[in-house]
Amino acid sequence: MATIKDIARMANVSITTVSRVINKKTDGVSDETRERILKVMKDLNYQPNRIARGLVTKRTNTLGLILPDIANPFFPEIARGVEDTANIYGYNVILCNTDDRPDKEELYINVLREKCVDGVIFTSGINPVSEHIKQLMDCKMPFVLLDRYMDIDCLPGVYSDGYDGMYQVTRYLLEMGHRNIAFIAGPVHSTTAKHRYDGFKAAVGECGFSVDDALVEEGNYKISGGKEAMTRLIGKGKSFTAVVCANDLMAVGAMEVLRENGYRIPEDISITGFDDIQLSGLIEPKLTTVAQPCYEMGAMATRMLIKLIEGQAMDEREIKLKPKLVIRNSVKRVD
Amino acid sequence: MATIKDIARMANVSITTVSRVINKKTDGVSDETRERILKVMKDLNYQPNRIARGLVTKRTNTLGLILPDIANPFFPEIARGVEDTANIYGYNVILCNTDDRPDKEELYINVLREKCVDGVIFTSGINPVSEHIKQLMDCKMPFVLLDRYMDIDCLPGVYSDGYDGMYQVTRYLLEMGHRNIAFIAGPVHSTTAKHRYDGFKAAVGECGFSVDDALVEEGNYKISGGKEAMTRLIGKGKSFTAVVCANDLMAVGAMEVLRENGYRIPEDISITGFDDIQLSGLIEPKLTTVAQPCYEMGAMATRMLIKLIEGQAMDEREIKLKPKLVIRNSVKRVD
DNA sequence: TTGTAAGCGTTATCAG
DNA sequence: CTGATAACGCTTACAA
């Protein structure tokens, strides 16, 4: 491949001058010389080597996106929002799947550091991840937290308000007359799971009822977890008219088990989800859920990260988006 | 951040010696010196700068993954297969969404070149993309084609046999007694769409029937395309008992329109898809479709690419995987 | 076993 | 408007 030296030689100028035109420095080069250099560059199909440039500028124009699993339908939209936005500002994105495993998180943080990415967007399901966050802070790597809230102060991040979303959907269920409501929670160690559960409890409590602990089961935010939790719930033999699930995927799993056990949805049992992944509007009955603006979250986090990297002023370090109740057909009024 | 120089100075050795231990050269360093260097590296939390290394070794240990849209449910599994495999061999993956736009494909190919990725996995919906492939070949960038077949000879690639898959599912429909079968095709310019359509025609023809052109509509491989195509199909007023869709997403869209128009599936109309995305096993009725081993395709393509990069021998340059018919509940026998 | 020095392809500083 | 030259952090002959 041609290098800046080749161009310089062939255009009869110094590499400095070539560098000037590569970097579109408006002044310092005569139009004539510029044209000549541009032509040589074109003829040789020259591409400046960003690795070499990065070595001196300390910028790679590359971001790291650390998330649990791109195959989980919650994340592709986010990733798309991140990549699109990064692209607009001239950055690329390295994708990292951690499966929520601390060892993989650490591994990726290390190689992203070694590769000198300019910043990292971090979505972790585990808490405390303070170790890894500290790692990032120690090496002064700009980063933005996404979706999964950390119990540390003032870290830049974009979240959606799980408490509020769950409060809304639970209120809705209550207004529809439901009193015996089961809850399929997310993993105990996940902060989002905690926020959502708190929102559920708050709504129930506010209406003068209390949560029946026997009707609360933990899941893993996946379809399998929803199935297992629902199986346990049914096994207990306690009656309930509705199930609130901490995310859509578990709701889908729960629905399947419910149906296998002869329950009709929503005639016999109402169900709600959380996230509003694409799937939820496609299954039958269409799932009533809480929408998180995934694409927008990815985009906002990226914009925030780039501001951080480029040292621009930020309006706010912590953006909390209000999720929206999406009413479809999985909830029936009871009297 | 600490550099190799800092380590050398603090350990009282030359940078060459430090480099030796970084690169785990077994001989050439006494155990004692090695220990000393290792300790200093640990104390300073040293991470070798891969940018600098890449500049001299001409290797970045980074791959580019170019695909139309990670938010399309067909791709996350592939991406996961790619990333996992890359990770195993010590590579990272830069994600690029092109929306099948030639300008974005070109843009990404250029920046991936500038960033000196070691190789590229390319999934393009457009044909001919020969221009971009040529670009890749011109700069001697190792690449592997994934899923979308190119009409160029001998390019390394991993495909699934769309012809065969569509042939299988169409035969199945024929055996179930269907004679008036509509077809919702993929975009005309897509080679996979062509292969699938050919498989459909072959199966129909082989049974002594012919394809009614009026029952063939083109879609865009998305839900919206399935809806539109089905709307047009219904508008024509010609009768059919089954619809074969070139992918699952369009089948989902078609099902929705069918239902809106009062048709029951599969009682009134049978329908089939292609891809077997997760969604297909979750909707009601569960969709009969053709499974492509997405994760495995991503993994194989990556292994192939890495062999190419590392100059290892390859068993075959072109891997064609047989897709598998997945029979579920969206097809009814007619007599 | 260890070190010196050249070089990877750029940008940046300074001088002309 | 243009060019020498030193850096950037590392690997790699080649020498000692």
PDB file of C-alpha atoms in Angstrom, chain B residues 74 78 120-127 129 133 137 143-165 190-193 195-196 274-275 290-302 304 308 314 316-324:
ATOM      1  CA  PHE B  74     -31.611 -12.331  11.240  1.00  0.00           C
ATOM      2  CA  ILE B  78     -24.654 -14.199  13.056  1.00  0.00           C
ATOM      3  CA  VAL B 120     -13.545  -8.291   6.629  1.00  0.00           C
ATOM      4  CA  ILE B 121     -16.691 -10.378   6.768  1.00  0.00           C
ATOM      5  CA  PHE B 122     -19.057  -9.067   4.208  1.00  0.00           C
ATOM      6  CA  THR B 123     -22.790  -9.578   4.065  1.00  0.00           C
ATOM      7  CA  SER B 124     -24.361  -7.643   1.298  1.00  0.00           C
ATOM      8  CA  GLY B 125     -27.847  -7.763  -0.046  1.00  0.00           C
ATOM      9  CA  ILE B 126     -27.017  -6.017  -3.221  1.00  0.00           C
ATOM     10  CA  ASN B 127     -25.834  -7.457  -6.448  1.00  0.00           C
ATOM     11  CA  VAL B 129     -21.419  -5.583  -5.453  1.00  0.00           C
ATOM     12  CA  ILE B 133     -15.414  -6.753  -3.695  1.00  0.00           C
ATOM     13  CA  MET B 137      -9.298  -7.514  -3.526  1.00  0.00           C
ATOM     14  CA  PHE B 143     -12.390 -11.165   3.228  1.00  0.00           C
ATOM     15  CA  VAL B 144     -15.107 -13.758   3.482  1.00  0.00           C
ATOM     16  CA  LEU B 145     -18.581 -13.453   2.054  1.00  0.00           C
ATOM     17  CA  LEU B 146     -21.412 -14.403   4.334  1.00  0.00           C
ATOM     18  CA  ASP B 147     -24.928 -15.482   3.483  1.00  0.00           C
ATOM     19  CA  ARG B 148     -25.336 -13.356   0.396  1.00  0.00           C
ATOM     20  CA  TYR B 149     -23.951 -15.166  -2.533  1.00  0.00           C
ATOM     21  CA  MET B 150     -21.996 -13.315  -5.167  1.00  0.00           C
ATOM     22  CA  ASP B 151     -21.938 -14.330  -8.779  1.00  0.00           C
ATOM     23  CA  ILE B 152     -18.203 -14.300  -8.910  1.00  0.00           C
ATOM     24  CA  ASP B 153     -16.137 -17.404  -8.992  1.00  0.00           C
ATOM     25  CA  CYS B 154     -14.162 -18.818  -6.211  1.00  0.00           C
ATOM     26  CA  LEU B 155     -14.605 -16.112  -3.635  1.00  0.00           C
ATOM     27  CA  PRO B 156     -14.268 -17.466  -0.126  1.00  0.00           C
ATOM     28  CA  GLY B 157     -17.647 -17.524   1.515  1.00  0.00           C
ATOM     29  CA  VAL B 158     -20.144 -19.255   3.750  1.00  0.00           C
ATOM     30  CA  TYR B 159     -23.633 -19.615   2.441  1.00  0.00           C
ATOM     31  CA  SER B 160     -26.720 -21.570   3.122  1.00  0.00           C
ATOM     32  CA  ASP B 161     -28.389 -23.216   0.206  1.00  0.00           C
ATOM     33  CA  GLY B 162     -31.460 -21.084  -0.377  1.00  0.00           C
ATOM     34  CA  TYR B 163     -32.441 -23.030  -3.435  1.00  0.00           C
ATOM     35  CA  ASP B 164     -32.496 -26.290  -1.569  1.00  0.00           C
ATOM     36  CA  GLY B 165     -34.263 -24.845   1.456  1.00  0.00           C
ATOM     37  CA  SER B 190     -30.669  -9.898  -3.979  1.00  0.00           C
ATOM     38  CA  THR B 191     -29.021 -13.115  -5.006  1.00  0.00           C
ATOM     39  CA  THR B 192     -30.456 -15.030  -2.057  1.00  0.00           C
ATOM     40  CA  ALA B 193     -33.906 -13.921  -3.181  1.00  0.00           C
ATOM     41  CA  HIS B 195     -31.965 -18.630  -5.307  1.00  0.00           C
ATOM     42  CA  ARG B 196     -34.989 -19.020  -3.099  1.00  0.00           C
ATOM     43  CA  PHE B 274     -37.456 -18.817   5.715  1.00  0.00           C
ATOM     44  CA  ASP B 275     -34.602 -18.221   8.210  1.00  0.00           C
ATOM     45  CA  VAL B 290     -36.530 -23.260   6.917  1.00  0.00           C
ATOM     46  CA  ALA B 291     -33.769 -22.990   9.490  1.00  0.00           C
ATOM     47  CA  GLN B 292     -30.431 -21.465   8.667  1.00  0.00           C
ATOM     48  CA  PRO B 293     -27.721 -22.099  11.231  1.00  0.00           C
ATOM     49  CA  CYS B 294     -26.967 -18.417  11.753  1.00  0.00           C
ATOM     50  CA  TYR B 295     -24.617 -18.623  14.688  1.00  0.00           C
ATOM     51  CA  GLU B 296     -22.687 -21.397  13.026  1.00  0.00           C
ATOM     52  CA  MET B 297     -22.473 -19.476   9.776  1.00  0.00           C
ATOM     53  CA  GLY B 298     -20.988 -16.522  11.587  1.00  0.00           C
ATOM     54  CA  ALA B 299     -18.562 -18.776  13.385  1.00  0.00           C
ATOM     55  CA  MET B 300     -17.492 -20.616  10.241  1.00  0.00           C
ATOM     56  CA  ALA B 301     -17.016 -17.435   8.267  1.00  0.00           C
ATOM     57  CA  THR B 302     -14.840 -16.083  11.031  1.00  0.00           C
ATOM     58  CA  MET B 304     -12.301 -19.119   7.509  1.00  0.00           C
ATOM     59  CA  LEU B 308      -6.996 -16.602   5.396  1.00  0.00           C
ATOM     60  CA  MET B 314      -8.209 -24.068   4.044  1.00  0.00           C
ATOM     61  CA  GLU B 316     -12.609 -25.363   1.133  1.00  0.00           C
ATOM     62  CA  ARG B 317     -13.087 -21.807   0.027  1.00  0.00           C
ATOM     63  CA  GLU B 318     -16.791 -22.088  -0.353  1.00  0.00           C
ATOM     64  CA  ILE B 319     -18.958 -23.640   2.301  1.00  0.00           C
ATOM     65  CA  LYS B 320     -22.586 -24.201   1.452  1.00  0.00           C
ATOM     66  CA  LEU B 321     -24.691 -25.266   4.394  1.00  0.00           C
ATOM     67  CA  LYS B 322     -27.861 -27.267   3.975  1.00  0.00           C
ATOM     68  CA  PRO B 323     -30.802 -25.543   5.606  1.00  0.00           C
ATOM     69  CA  LYS B 324     -33.382 -27.595   7.436  1.00  0.00           C
TER      70      LYS B 324
END
